[in-house]
Tab-separated table of C-alpha atoms in Angstrom:
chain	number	residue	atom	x	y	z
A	988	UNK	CA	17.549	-52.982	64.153
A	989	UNK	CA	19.903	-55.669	65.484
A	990	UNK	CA	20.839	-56.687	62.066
A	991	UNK	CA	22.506	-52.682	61.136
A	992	UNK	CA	23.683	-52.658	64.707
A	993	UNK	CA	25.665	-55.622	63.884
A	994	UNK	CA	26.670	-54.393	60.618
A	995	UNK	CA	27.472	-50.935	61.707
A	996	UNK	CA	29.534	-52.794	63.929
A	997	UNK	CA	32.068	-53.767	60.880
A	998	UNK	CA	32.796	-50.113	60.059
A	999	UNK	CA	35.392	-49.467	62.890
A	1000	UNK	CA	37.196	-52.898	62.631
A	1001	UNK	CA	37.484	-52.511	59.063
A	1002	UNK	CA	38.944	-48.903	58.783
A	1003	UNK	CA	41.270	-49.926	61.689
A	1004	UNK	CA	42.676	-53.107	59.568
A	1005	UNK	CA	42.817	-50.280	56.850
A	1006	UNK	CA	44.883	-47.902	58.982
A	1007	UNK	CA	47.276	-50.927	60.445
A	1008	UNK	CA	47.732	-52.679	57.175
A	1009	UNK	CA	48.439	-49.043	55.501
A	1010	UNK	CA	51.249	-48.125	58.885
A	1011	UNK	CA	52.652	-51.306	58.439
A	1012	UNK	CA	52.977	-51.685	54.612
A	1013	UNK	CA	54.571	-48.122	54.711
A	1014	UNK	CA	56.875	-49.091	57.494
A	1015	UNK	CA	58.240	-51.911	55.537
A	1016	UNK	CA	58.208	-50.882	52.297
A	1017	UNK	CA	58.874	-46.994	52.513
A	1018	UNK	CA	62.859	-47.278	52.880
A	1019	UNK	CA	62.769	-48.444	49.078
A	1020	UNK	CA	60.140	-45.903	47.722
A	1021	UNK	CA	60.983	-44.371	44.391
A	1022	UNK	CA	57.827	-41.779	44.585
A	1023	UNK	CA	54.529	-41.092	45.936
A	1024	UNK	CA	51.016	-39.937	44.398
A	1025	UNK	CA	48.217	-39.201	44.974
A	1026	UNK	CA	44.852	-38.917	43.236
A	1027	UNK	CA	41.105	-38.452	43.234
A	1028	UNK	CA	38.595	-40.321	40.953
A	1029	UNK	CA	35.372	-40.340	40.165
A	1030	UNK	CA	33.915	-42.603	38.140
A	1031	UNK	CA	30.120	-43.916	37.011
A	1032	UNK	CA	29.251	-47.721	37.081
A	1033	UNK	CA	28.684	-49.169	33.867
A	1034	UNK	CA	25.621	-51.980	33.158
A	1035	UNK	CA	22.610	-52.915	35.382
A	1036	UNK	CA	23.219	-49.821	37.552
A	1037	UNK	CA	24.413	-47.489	34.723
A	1038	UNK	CA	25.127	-44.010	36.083
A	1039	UNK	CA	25.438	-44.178	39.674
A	1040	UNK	CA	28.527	-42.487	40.919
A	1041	UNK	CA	32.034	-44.016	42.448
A	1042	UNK	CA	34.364	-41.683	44.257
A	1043	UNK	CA	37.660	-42.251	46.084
A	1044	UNK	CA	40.903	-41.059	46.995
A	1045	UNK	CA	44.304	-43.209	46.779
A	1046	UNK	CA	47.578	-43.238	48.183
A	1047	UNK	CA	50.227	-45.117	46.340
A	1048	UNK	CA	54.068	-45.857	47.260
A	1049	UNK	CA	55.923	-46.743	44.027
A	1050	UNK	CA	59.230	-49.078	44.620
A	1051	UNK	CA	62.623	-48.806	42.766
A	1052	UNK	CA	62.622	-50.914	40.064
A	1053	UNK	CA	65.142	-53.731	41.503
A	1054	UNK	CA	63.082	-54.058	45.311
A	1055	UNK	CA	60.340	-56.329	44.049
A	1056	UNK	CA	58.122	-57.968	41.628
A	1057	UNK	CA	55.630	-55.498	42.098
A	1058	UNK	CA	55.730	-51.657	41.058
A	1059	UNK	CA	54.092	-50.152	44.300
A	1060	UNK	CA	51.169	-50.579	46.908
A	1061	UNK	CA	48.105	-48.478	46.997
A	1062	UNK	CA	45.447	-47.727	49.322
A	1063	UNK	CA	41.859	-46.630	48.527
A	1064	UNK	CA	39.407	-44.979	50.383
A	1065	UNK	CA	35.756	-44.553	48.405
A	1066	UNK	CA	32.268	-44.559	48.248
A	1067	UNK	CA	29.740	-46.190	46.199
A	1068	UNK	CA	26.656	-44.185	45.850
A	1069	UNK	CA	23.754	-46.131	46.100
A	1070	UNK	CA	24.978	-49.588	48.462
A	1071	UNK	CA	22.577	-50.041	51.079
A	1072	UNK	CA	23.954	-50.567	54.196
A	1073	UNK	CA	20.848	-50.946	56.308
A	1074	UNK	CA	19.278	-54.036	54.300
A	1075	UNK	CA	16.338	-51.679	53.257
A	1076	UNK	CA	15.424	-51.812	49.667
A	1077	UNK	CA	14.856	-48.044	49.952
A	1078	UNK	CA	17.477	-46.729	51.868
A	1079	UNK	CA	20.712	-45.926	49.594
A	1080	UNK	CA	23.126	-44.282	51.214
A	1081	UNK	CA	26.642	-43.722	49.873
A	1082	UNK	CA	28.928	-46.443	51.657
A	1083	UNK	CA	32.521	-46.562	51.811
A	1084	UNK	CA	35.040	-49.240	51.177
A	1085	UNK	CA	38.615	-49.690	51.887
A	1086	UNK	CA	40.916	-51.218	49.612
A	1087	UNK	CA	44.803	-52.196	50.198
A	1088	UNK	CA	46.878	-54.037	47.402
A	1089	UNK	CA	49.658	-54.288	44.695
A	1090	UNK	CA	49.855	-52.663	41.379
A	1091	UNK	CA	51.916	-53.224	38.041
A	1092	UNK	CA	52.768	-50.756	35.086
A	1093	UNK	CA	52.149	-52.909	32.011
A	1094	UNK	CA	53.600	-50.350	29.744
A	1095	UNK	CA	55.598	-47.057	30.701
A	1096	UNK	CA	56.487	-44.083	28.560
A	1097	UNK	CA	58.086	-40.872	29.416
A	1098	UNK	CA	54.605	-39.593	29.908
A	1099	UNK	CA	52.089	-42.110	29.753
A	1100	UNK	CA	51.368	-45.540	31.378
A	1101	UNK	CA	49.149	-48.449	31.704
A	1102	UNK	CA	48.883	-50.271	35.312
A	1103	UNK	CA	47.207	-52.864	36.635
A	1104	UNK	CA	45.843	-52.942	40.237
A	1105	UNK	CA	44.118	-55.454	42.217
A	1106	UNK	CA	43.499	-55.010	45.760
A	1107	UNK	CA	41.425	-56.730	48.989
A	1108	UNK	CA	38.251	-54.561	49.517
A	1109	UNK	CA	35.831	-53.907	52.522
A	1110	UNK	CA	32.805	-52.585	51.612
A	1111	UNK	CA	30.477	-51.682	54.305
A	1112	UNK	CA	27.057	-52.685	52.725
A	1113	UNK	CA	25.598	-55.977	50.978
A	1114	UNK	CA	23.780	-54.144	48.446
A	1115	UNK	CA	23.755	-52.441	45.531
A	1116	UNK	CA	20.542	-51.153	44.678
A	1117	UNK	CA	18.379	-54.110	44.937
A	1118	UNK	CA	20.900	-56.353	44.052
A	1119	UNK	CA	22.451	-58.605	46.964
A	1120	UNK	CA	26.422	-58.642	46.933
A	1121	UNK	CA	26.821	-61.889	48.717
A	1122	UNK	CA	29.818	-60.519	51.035
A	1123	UNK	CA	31.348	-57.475	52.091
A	1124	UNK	CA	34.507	-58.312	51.392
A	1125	UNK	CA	35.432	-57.886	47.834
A	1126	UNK	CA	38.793	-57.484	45.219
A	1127	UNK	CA	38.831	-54.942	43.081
A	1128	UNK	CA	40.832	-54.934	39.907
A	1129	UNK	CA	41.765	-52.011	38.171
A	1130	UNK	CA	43.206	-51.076	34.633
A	1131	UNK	CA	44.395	-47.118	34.168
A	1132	UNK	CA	45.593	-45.417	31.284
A	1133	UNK	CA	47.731	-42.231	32.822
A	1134	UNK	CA	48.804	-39.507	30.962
A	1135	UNK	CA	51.384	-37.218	32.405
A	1136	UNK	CA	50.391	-33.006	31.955
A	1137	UNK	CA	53.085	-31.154	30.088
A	1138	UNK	CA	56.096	-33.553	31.669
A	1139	UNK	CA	54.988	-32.318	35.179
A	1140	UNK	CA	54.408	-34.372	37.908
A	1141	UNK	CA	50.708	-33.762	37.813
A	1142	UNK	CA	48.719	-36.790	36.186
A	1143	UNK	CA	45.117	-37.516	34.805
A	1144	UNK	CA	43.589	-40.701	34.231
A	1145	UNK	CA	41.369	-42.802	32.505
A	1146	UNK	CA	40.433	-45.731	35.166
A	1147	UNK	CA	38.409	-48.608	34.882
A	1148	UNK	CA	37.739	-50.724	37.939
A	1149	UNK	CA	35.984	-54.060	38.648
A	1150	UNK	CA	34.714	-55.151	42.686
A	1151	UNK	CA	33.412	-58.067	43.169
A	1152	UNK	CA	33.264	-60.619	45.711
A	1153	UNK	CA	35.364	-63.157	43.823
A	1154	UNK	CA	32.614	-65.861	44.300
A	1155	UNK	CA	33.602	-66.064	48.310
A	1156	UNK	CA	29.802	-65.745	49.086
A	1157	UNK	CA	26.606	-66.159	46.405
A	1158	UNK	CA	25.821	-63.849	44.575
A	1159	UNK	CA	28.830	-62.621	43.223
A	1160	UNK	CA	27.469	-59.713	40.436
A	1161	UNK	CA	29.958	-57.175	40.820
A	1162	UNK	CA	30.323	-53.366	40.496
A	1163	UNK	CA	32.207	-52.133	37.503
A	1164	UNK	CA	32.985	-48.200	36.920
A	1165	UNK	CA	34.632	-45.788	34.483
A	1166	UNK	CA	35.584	-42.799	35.155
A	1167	UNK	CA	38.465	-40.224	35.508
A	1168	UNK	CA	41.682	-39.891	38.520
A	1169	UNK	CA	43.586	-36.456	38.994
A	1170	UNK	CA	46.780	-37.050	41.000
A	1171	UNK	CA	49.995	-35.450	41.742
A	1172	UNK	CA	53.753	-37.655	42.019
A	1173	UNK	CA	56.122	-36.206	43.967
């Protein structure tokens, strides 16, 4: 009982770093922004835990090309489906996670792209089925192959993503998904 008092207890502090890293990010950065998006994904994890489901819903600011060394900033809200907040092996509840961090486009066309993302993640719950994550706080790294719909500003993708604790805390086996974004760029 103490113990998911205490960890319910990380919830709050972590979406408010979310919210305050997100306002000030924006605040900073958002004189120089060359577009916005916006998408949706859901995506399926791929080995041990084959088949459980990922969802989330980003928010990215994309710079003009001479601002920085990065392309934009995005922030993440998700779920995995089947972490386990409450340190019960039979309990799996769908837990969020926050993520906040830079991305690159490796290769741009006129409608298609590659990018590369890697971002600091909270992830409220230290396990995965029965498999201990070692921390709650994660990176995720993310490759995404976007194709543009009819030279619109309406975009699907294919996304593969990879969260892991980065070896900050034993065990560090990771989460990796696959799956499909719908956004909009404005």
């Amino acid at each position: 009982m103490l113990i998911a008092a205490v960890n319910n207890s990380w919830a709050k502090p972590a979406s408010t770093l979310f919210i305050s890293t997100f306002a000030l990010l924006a605040q900073f950065y958002s004189p120089q922004v060359a577009a916005d998006e916006v998408a949706i994904y859901l995506g399926y994890t791929l080995g041990a835990n084959d088949d459980d489901r990922i969802t989330a819903i980003s928010y990215s600011l994309e710079s003009e090309p001479s601002f920085t060394w990065f392309d934009g900033v995005a922030f993440t809200y998700g779920e995995f489906n089947g972490l386990d907040k409450h340190y019960g092996w039979n309990e799996f509840d769908d837990v969020p996670y926050f993520s906040a961090g830079l991305y690159w486009h490796l290769l741009q066309g006129q409608q298609t792209r590659l990018t590369f993302e890697f971002a600091p993640t909270y992830v409220d719950g230290n396990y995965y089925y029965a498999h201990y994550v070692g921390s709650r706080w994660h990176f995720t790294s993310s490759l995404s192959y976007t194709y543009f719909i009819a030279q619109s500003d309406v975009f699907t993708s294919l996304r593969y993503q990879h969260t892991s604790n980065g070896g900050i805390e034993p065990p560090n086996p990771g989460v990796d998904g696959l799956g499909l974004q719908l956004g909009y760029r404005w």
